[in-house]
Short mmCIF file of C-alpha atoms and ligand atoms in Angstrom, two decimals:
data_model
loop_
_atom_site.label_atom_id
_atom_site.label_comp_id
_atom_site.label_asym_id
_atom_site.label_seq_id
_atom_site.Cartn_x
_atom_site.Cartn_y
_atom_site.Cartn_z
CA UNK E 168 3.40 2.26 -31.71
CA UNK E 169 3.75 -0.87 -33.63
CA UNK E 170 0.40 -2.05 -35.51
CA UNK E 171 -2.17 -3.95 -34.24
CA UNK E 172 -0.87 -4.80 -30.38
CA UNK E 173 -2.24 -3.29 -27.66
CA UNK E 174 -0.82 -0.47 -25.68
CA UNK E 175 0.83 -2.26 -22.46
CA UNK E 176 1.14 -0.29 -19.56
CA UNK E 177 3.05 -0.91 -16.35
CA UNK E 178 0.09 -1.99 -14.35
CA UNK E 179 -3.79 -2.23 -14.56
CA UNK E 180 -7.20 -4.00 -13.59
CA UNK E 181 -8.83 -6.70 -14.76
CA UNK E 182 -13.08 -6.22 -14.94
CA UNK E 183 -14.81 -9.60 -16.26
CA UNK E 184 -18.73 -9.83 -16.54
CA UNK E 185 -18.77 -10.77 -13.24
CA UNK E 186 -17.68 -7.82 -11.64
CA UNK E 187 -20.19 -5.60 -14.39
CA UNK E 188 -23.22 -7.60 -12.92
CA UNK E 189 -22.01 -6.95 -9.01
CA UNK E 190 -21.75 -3.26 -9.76
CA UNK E 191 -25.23 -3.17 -11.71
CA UNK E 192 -26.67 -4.76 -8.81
CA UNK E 193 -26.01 -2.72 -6.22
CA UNK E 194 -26.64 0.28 -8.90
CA UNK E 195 -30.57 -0.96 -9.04
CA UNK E 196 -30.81 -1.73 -5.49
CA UNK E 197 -31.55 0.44 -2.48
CA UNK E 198 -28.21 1.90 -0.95
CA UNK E 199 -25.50 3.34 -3.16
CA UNK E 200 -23.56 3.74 -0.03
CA UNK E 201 -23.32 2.73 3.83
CA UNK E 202 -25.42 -0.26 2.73
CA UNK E 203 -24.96 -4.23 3.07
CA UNK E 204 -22.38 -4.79 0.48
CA UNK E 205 -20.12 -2.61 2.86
CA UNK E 206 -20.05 -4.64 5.71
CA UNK E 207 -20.17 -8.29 3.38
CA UNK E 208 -16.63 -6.75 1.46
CA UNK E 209 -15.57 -5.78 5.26
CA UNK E 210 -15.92 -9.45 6.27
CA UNK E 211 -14.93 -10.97 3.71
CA UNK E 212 -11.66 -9.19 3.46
CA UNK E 213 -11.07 -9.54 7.04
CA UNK E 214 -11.13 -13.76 6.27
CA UNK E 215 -9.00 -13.49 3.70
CA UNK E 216 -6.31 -11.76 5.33
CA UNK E 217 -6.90 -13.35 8.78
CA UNK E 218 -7.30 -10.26 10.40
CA UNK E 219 -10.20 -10.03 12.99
CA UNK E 220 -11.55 -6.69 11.52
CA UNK E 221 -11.27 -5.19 8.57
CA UNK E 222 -12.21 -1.16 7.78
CA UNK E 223 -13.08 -0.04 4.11
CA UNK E 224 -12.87 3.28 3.13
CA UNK E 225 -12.23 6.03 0.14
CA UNK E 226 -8.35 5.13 -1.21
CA UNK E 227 -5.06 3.50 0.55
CA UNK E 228 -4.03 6.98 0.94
CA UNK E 229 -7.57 7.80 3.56
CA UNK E 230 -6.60 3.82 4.94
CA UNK E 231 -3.36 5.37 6.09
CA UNK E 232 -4.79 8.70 7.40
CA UNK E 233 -7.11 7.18 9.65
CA UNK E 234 -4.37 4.70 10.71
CA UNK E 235 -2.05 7.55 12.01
CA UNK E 236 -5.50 8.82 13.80
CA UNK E 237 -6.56 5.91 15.24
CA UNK E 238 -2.81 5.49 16.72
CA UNK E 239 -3.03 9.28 18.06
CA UNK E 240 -0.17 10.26 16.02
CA UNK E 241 0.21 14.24 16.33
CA UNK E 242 2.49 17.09 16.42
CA UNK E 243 5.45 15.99 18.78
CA UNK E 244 5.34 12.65 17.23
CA UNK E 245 7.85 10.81 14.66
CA UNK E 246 7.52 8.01 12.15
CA UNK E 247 9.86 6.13 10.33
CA UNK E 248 9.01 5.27 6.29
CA UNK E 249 11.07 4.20 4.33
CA UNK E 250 12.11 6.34 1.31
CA UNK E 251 10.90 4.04 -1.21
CA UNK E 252 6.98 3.86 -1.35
CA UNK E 253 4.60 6.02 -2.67
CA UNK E 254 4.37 9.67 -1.00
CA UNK E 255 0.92 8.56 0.52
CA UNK E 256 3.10 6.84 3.67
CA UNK E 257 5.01 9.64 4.44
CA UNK E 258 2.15 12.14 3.92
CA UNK E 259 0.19 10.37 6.43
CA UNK E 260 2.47 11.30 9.15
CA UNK E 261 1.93 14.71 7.80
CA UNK E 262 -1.69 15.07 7.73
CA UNK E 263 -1.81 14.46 11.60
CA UNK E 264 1.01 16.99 12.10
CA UNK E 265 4.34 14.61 12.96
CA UNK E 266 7.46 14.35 11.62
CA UNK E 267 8.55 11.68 9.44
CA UNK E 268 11.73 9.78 9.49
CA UNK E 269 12.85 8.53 6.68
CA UNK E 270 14.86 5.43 6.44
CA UNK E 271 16.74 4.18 4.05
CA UNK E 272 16.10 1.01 1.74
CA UNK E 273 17.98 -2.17 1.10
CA UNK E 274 19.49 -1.45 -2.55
CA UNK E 275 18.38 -4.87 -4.35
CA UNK E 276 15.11 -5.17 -3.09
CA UNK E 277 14.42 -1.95 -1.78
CA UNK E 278 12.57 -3.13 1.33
CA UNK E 279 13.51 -1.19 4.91
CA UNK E 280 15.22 -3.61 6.99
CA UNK E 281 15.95 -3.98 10.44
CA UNK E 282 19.52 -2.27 9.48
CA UNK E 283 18.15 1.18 7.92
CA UNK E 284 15.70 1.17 10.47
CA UNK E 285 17.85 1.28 13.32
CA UNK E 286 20.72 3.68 11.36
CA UNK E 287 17.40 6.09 11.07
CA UNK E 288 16.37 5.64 14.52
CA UNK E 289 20.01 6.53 15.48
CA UNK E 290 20.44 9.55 13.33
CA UNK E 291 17.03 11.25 14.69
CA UNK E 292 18.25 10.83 17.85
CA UNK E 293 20.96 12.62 17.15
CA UNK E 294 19.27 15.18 15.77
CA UNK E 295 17.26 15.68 19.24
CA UNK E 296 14.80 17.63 17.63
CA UNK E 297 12.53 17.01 20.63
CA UNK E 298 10.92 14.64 17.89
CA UNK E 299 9.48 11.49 19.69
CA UNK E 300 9.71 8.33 17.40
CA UNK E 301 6.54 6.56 18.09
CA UNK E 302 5.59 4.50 14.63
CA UNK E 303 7.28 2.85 11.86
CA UNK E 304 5.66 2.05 8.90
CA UNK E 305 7.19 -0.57 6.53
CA UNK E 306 6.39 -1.32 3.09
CA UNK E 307 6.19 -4.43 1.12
CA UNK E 308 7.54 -3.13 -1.80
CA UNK E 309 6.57 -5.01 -5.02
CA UNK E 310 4.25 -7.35 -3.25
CA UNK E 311 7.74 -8.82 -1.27
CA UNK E 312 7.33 -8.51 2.33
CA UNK E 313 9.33 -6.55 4.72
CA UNK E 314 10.84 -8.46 6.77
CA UNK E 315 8.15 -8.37 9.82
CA UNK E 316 8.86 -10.15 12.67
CA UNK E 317 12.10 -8.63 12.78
CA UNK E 318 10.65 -5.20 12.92
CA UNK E 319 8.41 -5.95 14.94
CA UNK E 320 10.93 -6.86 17.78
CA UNK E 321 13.08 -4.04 17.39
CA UNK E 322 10.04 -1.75 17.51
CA UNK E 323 8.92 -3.50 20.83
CA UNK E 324 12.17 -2.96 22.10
CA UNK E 325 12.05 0.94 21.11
CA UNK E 326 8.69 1.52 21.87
CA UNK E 327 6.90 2.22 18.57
CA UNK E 328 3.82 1.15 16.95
CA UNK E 329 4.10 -0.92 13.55
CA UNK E 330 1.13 -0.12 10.91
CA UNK E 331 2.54 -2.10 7.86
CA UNK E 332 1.73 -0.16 4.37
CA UNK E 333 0.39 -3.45 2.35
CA UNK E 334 -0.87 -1.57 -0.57
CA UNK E 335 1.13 -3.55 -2.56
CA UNK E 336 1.07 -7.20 -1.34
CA UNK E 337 -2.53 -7.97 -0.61
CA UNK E 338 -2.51 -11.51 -0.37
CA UNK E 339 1.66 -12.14 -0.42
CA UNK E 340 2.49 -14.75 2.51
CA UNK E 341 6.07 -15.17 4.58
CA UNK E 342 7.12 -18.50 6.30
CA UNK E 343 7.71 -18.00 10.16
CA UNK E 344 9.51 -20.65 12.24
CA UNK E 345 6.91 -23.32 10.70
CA UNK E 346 4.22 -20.98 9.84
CA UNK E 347 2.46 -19.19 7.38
CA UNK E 348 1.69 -15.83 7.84
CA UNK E 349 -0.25 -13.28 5.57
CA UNK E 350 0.62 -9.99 5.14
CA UNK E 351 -2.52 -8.19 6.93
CA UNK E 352 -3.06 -10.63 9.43
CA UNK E 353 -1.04 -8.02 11.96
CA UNK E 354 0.39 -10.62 14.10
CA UNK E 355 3.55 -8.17 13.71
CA UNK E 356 1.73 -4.88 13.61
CA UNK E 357 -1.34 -2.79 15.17
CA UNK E 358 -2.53 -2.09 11.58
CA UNK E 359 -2.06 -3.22 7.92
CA UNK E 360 -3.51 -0.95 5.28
CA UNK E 361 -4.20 -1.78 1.48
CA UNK E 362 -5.24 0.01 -1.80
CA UNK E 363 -7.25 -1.13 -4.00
CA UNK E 364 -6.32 1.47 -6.85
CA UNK E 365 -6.87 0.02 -10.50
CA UNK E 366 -3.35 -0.80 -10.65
CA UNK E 367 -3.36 -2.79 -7.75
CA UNK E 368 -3.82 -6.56 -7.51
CA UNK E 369 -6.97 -6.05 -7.08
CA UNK E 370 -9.38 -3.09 -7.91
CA UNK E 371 -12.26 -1.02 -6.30
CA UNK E 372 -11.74 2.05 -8.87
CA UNK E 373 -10.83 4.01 -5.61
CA UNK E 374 -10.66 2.14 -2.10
CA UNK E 375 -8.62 1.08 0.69
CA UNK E 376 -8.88 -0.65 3.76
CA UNK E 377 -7.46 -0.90 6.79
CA UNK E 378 -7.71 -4.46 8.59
CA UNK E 379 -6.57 -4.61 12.98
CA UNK E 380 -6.74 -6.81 15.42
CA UNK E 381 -7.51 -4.71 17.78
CA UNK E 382 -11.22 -3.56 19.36
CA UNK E 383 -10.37 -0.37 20.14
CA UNK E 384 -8.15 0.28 16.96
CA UNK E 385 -11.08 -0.72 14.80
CA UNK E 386 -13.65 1.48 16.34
CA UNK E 387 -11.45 4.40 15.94
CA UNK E 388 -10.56 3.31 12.83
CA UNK E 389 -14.67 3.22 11.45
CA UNK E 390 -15.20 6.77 14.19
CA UNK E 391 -11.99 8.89 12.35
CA UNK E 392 -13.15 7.80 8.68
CA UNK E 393 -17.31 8.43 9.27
CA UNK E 394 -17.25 11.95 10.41
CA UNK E 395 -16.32 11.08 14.03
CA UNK E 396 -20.28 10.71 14.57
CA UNK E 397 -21.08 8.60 17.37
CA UNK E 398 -24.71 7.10 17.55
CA UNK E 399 -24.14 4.87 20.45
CA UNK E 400 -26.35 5.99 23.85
CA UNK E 401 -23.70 4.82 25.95
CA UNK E 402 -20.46 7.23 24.73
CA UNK E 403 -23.20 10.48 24.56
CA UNK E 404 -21.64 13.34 27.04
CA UNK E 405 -24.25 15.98 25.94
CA UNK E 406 -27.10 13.99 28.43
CA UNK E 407 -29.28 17.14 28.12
CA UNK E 408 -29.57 17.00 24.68
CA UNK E 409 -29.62 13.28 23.68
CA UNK E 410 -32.10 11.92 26.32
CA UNK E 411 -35.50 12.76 27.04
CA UNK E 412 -36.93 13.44 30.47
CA UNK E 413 -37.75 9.58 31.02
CA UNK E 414 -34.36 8.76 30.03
CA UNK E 415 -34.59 7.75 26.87
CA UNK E 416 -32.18 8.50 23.71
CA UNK E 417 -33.42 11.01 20.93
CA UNK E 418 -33.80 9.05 18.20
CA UNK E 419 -32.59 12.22 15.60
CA UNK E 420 -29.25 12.06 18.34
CA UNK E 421 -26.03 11.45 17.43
CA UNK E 422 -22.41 12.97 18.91
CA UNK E 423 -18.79 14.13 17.46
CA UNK E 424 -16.91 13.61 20.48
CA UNK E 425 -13.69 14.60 18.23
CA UNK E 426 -13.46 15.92 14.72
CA UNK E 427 -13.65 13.09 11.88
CA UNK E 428 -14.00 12.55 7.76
CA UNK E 429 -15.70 11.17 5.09
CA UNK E 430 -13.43 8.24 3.96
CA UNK E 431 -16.32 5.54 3.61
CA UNK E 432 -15.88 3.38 0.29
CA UNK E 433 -19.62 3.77 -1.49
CA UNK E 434 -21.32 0.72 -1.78
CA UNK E 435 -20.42 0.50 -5.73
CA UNK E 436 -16.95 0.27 -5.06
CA UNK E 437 -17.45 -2.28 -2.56
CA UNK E 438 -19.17 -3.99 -5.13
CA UNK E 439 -16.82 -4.37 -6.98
CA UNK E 440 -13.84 -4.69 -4.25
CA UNK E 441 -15.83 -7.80 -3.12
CA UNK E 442 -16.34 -9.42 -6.79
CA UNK E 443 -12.49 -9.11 -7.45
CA UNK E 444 -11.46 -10.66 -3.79
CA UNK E 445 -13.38 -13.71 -5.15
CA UNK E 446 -10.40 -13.90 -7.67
CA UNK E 447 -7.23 -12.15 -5.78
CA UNK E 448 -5.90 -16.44 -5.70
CA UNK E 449 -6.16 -16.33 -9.58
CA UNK E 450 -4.90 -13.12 -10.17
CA UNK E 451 -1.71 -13.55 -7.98
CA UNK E 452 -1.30 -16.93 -9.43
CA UNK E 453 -1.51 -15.42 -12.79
CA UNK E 454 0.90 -12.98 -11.43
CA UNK E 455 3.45 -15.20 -10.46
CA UNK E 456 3.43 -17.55 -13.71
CA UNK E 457 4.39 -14.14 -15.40
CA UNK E 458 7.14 -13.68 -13.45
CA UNK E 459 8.51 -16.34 -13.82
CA UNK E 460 8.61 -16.11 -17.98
CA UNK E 461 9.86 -12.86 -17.45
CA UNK E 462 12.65 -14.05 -14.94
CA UNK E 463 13.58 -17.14 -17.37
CA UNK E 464 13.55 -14.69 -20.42
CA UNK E 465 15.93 -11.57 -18.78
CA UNK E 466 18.40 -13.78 -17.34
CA UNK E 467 20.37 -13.80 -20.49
CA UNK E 468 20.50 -10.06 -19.68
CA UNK E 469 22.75 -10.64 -17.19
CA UNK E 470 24.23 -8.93 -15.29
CA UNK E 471 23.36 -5.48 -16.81
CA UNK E 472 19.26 -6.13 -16.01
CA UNK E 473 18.61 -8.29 -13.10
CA UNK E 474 14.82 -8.71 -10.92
CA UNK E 475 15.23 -7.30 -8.11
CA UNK E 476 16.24 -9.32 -5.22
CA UNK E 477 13.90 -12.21 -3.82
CA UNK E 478 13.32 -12.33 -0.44
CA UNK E 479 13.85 -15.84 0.27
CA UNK E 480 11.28 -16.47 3.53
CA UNK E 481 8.03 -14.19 1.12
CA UNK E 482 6.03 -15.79 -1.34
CA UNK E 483 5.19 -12.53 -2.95
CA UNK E 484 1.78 -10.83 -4.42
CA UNK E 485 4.12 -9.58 -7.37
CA UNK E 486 2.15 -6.09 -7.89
CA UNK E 487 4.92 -4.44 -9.95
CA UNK E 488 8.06 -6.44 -12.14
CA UNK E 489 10.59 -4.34 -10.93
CA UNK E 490 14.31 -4.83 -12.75
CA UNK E 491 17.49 -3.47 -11.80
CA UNK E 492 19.33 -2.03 -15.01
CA UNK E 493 22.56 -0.43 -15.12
CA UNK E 494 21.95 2.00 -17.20
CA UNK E 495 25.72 3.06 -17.51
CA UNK E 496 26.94 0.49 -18.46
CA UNK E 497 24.40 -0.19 -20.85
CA UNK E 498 25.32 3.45 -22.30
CA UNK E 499 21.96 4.66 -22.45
CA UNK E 500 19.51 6.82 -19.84
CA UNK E 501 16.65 5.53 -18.65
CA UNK E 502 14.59 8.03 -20.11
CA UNK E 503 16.05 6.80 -24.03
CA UNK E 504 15.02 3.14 -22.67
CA UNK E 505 11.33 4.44 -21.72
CA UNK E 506 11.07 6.25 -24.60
CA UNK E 507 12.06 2.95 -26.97
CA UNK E 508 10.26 0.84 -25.20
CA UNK E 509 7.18 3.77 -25.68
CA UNK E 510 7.66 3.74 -29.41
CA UNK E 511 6.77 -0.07 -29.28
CA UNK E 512 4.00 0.21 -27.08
CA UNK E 513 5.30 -0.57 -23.43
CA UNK E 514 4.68 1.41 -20.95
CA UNK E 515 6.78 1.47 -17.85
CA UNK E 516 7.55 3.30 -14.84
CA UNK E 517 9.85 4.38 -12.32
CA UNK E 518 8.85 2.83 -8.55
CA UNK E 519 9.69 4.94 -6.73
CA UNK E 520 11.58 8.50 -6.83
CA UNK E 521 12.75 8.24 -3.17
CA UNK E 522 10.41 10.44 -1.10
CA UNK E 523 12.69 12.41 1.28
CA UNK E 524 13.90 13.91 -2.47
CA UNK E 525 10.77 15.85 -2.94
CA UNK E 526 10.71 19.36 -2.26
CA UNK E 527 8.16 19.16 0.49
CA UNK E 528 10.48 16.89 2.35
CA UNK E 529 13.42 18.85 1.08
CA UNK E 530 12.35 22.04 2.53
CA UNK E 531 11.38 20.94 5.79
CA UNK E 532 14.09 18.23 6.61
CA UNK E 533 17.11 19.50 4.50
CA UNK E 534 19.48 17.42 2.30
CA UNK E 535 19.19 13.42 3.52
CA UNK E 536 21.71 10.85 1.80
CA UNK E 537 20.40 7.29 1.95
CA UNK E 538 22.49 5.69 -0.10
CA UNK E 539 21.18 2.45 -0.46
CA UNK E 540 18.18 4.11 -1.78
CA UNK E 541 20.17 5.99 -4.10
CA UNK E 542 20.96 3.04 -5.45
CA UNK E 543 18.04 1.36 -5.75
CA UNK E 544 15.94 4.18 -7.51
CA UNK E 545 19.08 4.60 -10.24
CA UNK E 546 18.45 0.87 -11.53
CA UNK E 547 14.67 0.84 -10.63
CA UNK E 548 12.53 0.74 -13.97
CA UNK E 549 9.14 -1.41 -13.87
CA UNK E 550 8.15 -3.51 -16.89
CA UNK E 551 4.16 -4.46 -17.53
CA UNK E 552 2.68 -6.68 -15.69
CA UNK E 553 -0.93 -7.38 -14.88
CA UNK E 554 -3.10 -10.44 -14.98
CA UNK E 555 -4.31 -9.63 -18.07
CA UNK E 556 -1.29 -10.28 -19.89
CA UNK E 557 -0.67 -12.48 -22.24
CA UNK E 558 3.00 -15.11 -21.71
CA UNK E 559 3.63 -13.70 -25.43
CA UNK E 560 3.08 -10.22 -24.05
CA UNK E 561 5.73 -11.07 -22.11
CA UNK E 562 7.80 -11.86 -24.96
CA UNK E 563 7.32 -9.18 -26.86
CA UNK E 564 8.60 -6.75 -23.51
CA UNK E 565 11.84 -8.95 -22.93
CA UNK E 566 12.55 -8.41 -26.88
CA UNK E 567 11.68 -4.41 -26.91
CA UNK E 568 13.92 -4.02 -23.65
CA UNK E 569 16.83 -5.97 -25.08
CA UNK E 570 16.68 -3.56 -28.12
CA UNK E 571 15.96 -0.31 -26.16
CA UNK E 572 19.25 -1.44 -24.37
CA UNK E 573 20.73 -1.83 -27.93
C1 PLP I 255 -1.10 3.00 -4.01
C2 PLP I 255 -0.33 3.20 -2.76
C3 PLP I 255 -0.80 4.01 -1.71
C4 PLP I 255 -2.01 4.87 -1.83
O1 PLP I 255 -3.13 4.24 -2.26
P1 PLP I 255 -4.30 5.05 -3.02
O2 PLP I 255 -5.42 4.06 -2.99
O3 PLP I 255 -3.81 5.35 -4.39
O4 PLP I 255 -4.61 6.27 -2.22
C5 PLP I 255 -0.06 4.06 -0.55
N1 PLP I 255 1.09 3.38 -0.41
C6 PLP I 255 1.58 2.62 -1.39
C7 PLP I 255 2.85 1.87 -1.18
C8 PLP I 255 0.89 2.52 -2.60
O5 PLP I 255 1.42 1.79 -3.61
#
């Protein structure tokens, strides 16, 4: 590691004096969990994305498990993810016992698009495994959004439920006829569900949410995700039990109609979640500025390292700078690039190894080719970036990656 600069990694938080004092706060008041602060970071991330309710809870990864609940996803069922993302989005399919279908990716910006989503539609029906497609999940990869409304009219059309994974894009926007939308505002989708994962825009330590439009959805969302305990009189079936001979409801009473978890964010991390939405507009803005050095400062690198492909109607939440490298004809792996740019103190990462690859998936659904995704996760390295950086942080990546390219 070269002297005196900082280790950069790929992604992390940013924790000011601000976000110390929120934390302390709640750590010398009266509920550590299931208190105020729950339902004020609740609110308050509803607003910002423009959803009408918003659901906290443990990690993205619990956000997307109670999504596929609150849909009453099950065995029988199907869902389409696209190969690129995090294993979280297939594995919630999983935890509720359907299949997943997994489409493949457009190879320059790695986004599903209405294209792969159809050819994967097509080839499961092929299959007629019995398999009922009944959800897609897309993913705005990057903090670029998936191209929604699109999606959203060929699900309609094919009967499936859209639950967008926004893990990465919390507060990215997309122009529609003269609109702006924001990704989480589900106008295209029953549910959107977010991360807030230190390496995320914007950090909780652990924590998710899950934001809906939807009465119903959201109730289900808060029943799956709090034990599936039900304190309301009216919903109680057990009469002899909850109500005493005049009628009235025990006041020890409460009902678990159907089986639930413990996916509630504490109170700390809410804390937190709620000081750093106060700055999401900075840190995005931050985010962009960066990109753009970085975009002015690897175009020279031409054609062999290239961003990955804008989507021209998003105004993206950047969460990761992916690049496209051809390694070939560079004449050097990836792994000898990581390991340079290692040796100078830059981390990076690959985003993602394409999920129907994994063993799991392997075992259970065979040998998939999705070649577009093929493509994509050969070029696919991510470079630093955070809002922490520094522009000559940038600099000093550009100039490591130009010599780890040699
Ligand atoms: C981070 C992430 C998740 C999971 O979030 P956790 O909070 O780490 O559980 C799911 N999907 C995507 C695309 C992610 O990047």
């Amino acid at each position: 590691m070269t002297a005196g600069k900082p280790f950069l990694p790929y992604g992390r938080h940013q924790i000011d004096d601000q976000d110390i004092a929120a934390v302390s706060r709640v750590l010398a008041g009266d509920f550590l969990t299931t208190g105020p602060i729950r339902d004020d970071f609740e609110r308050a991330f509803a607003a910002k994305t423009g959803a009408r309710y918003a659901v906290s809870c443990s990690s993205g990864t619990a956000a997307l498990h109670i999504a596929a609940l609150a849909l009453g996803l099950g065995e029988g069922d199907a869902v389409v993810v696209p190969t690129i993302t995090f294993l979280a989005t297939a594995n919630a399919a999983r935890y509720v016992g359907a299949e997943v279908i997994f489409a493949d990716v457009d190879p320059d910006t790695g986004l599903m698009t209405t294209e792969t989503l159809d050819q994967a539609l097509n080839l499961a029906r092929q299959r007629n495994d019995g398999k009922k497609a009944r959800a897609v999940i897309p993913v705005h990869l990057a903090g670029q959004c998936a191209p929604m409304g699109e999606i959203a009219a060929m699900a309609a059309g094919r009967g499936l439920d859209v639950v967008d994974d926004a893990c990465h894009a919390v507060g990215a926007t997309y122009r529609e006829s003269n609109q702006t939308a924001t990704v989480g505002d589900c106008r295209h989708s029953r549910m959107s569900v977010f991360s807030f994962h230190p390496v995320k825009t914007i950090a909780m330590g652990e924590g998710g949410a899950v934001t809906t439009n939807d009465a119903e959805l959201y109730e289900a969302l808060k029943l799956h995700s709090r034990h599936g305990m039900v304190r309301d009189a009216d919903k109680f079936e057990n009469t002899e039990l909850a109500f005493d001979p005049g009628g009235e409801a025990n006041p020890w009473y409460y009902e678990m109609p159907r089986i639930g978890y413990n996916y509630r964010a504490s109170d700390i991390n809410c804390a937190l979640g709620l000081s750093q939405l106060g700055k999401l507009e900075d840190f995005i803005e931050r985010r962009r500025v960066l990109m753009e050095r970085y975009e002015e400062l690897l175009a020279p690198l031409a054609p062999l390292v290239r961003p990955l492909a804008r989507v021209p109607y998003c105004q993206a939440a950047w969460h990761l700078n992916v690049v496209l490298i051809d390694f070939a004809s560079a004449g050097v792996t990836r792994a000898k690039v990581m390991d340079r740019l290692g040796q100078k103190g830059i981390g990076s990462q690959v985003h993602y190894i394409p999920v129907h690859r994994q063993p799991y998936y392997r075992r259970r659904y065979g040998d998939i080719l999705l070649a577009g995704a093929d493509r994509y996760y050969g070029r696919t390295l991510s470079l630093p970036l955070f809002s922490a950086m520094a522009d000559e942080d940038v600099e000093r990546v550009v100039e490591a990656l130009k010599g780890a390219l040699g």
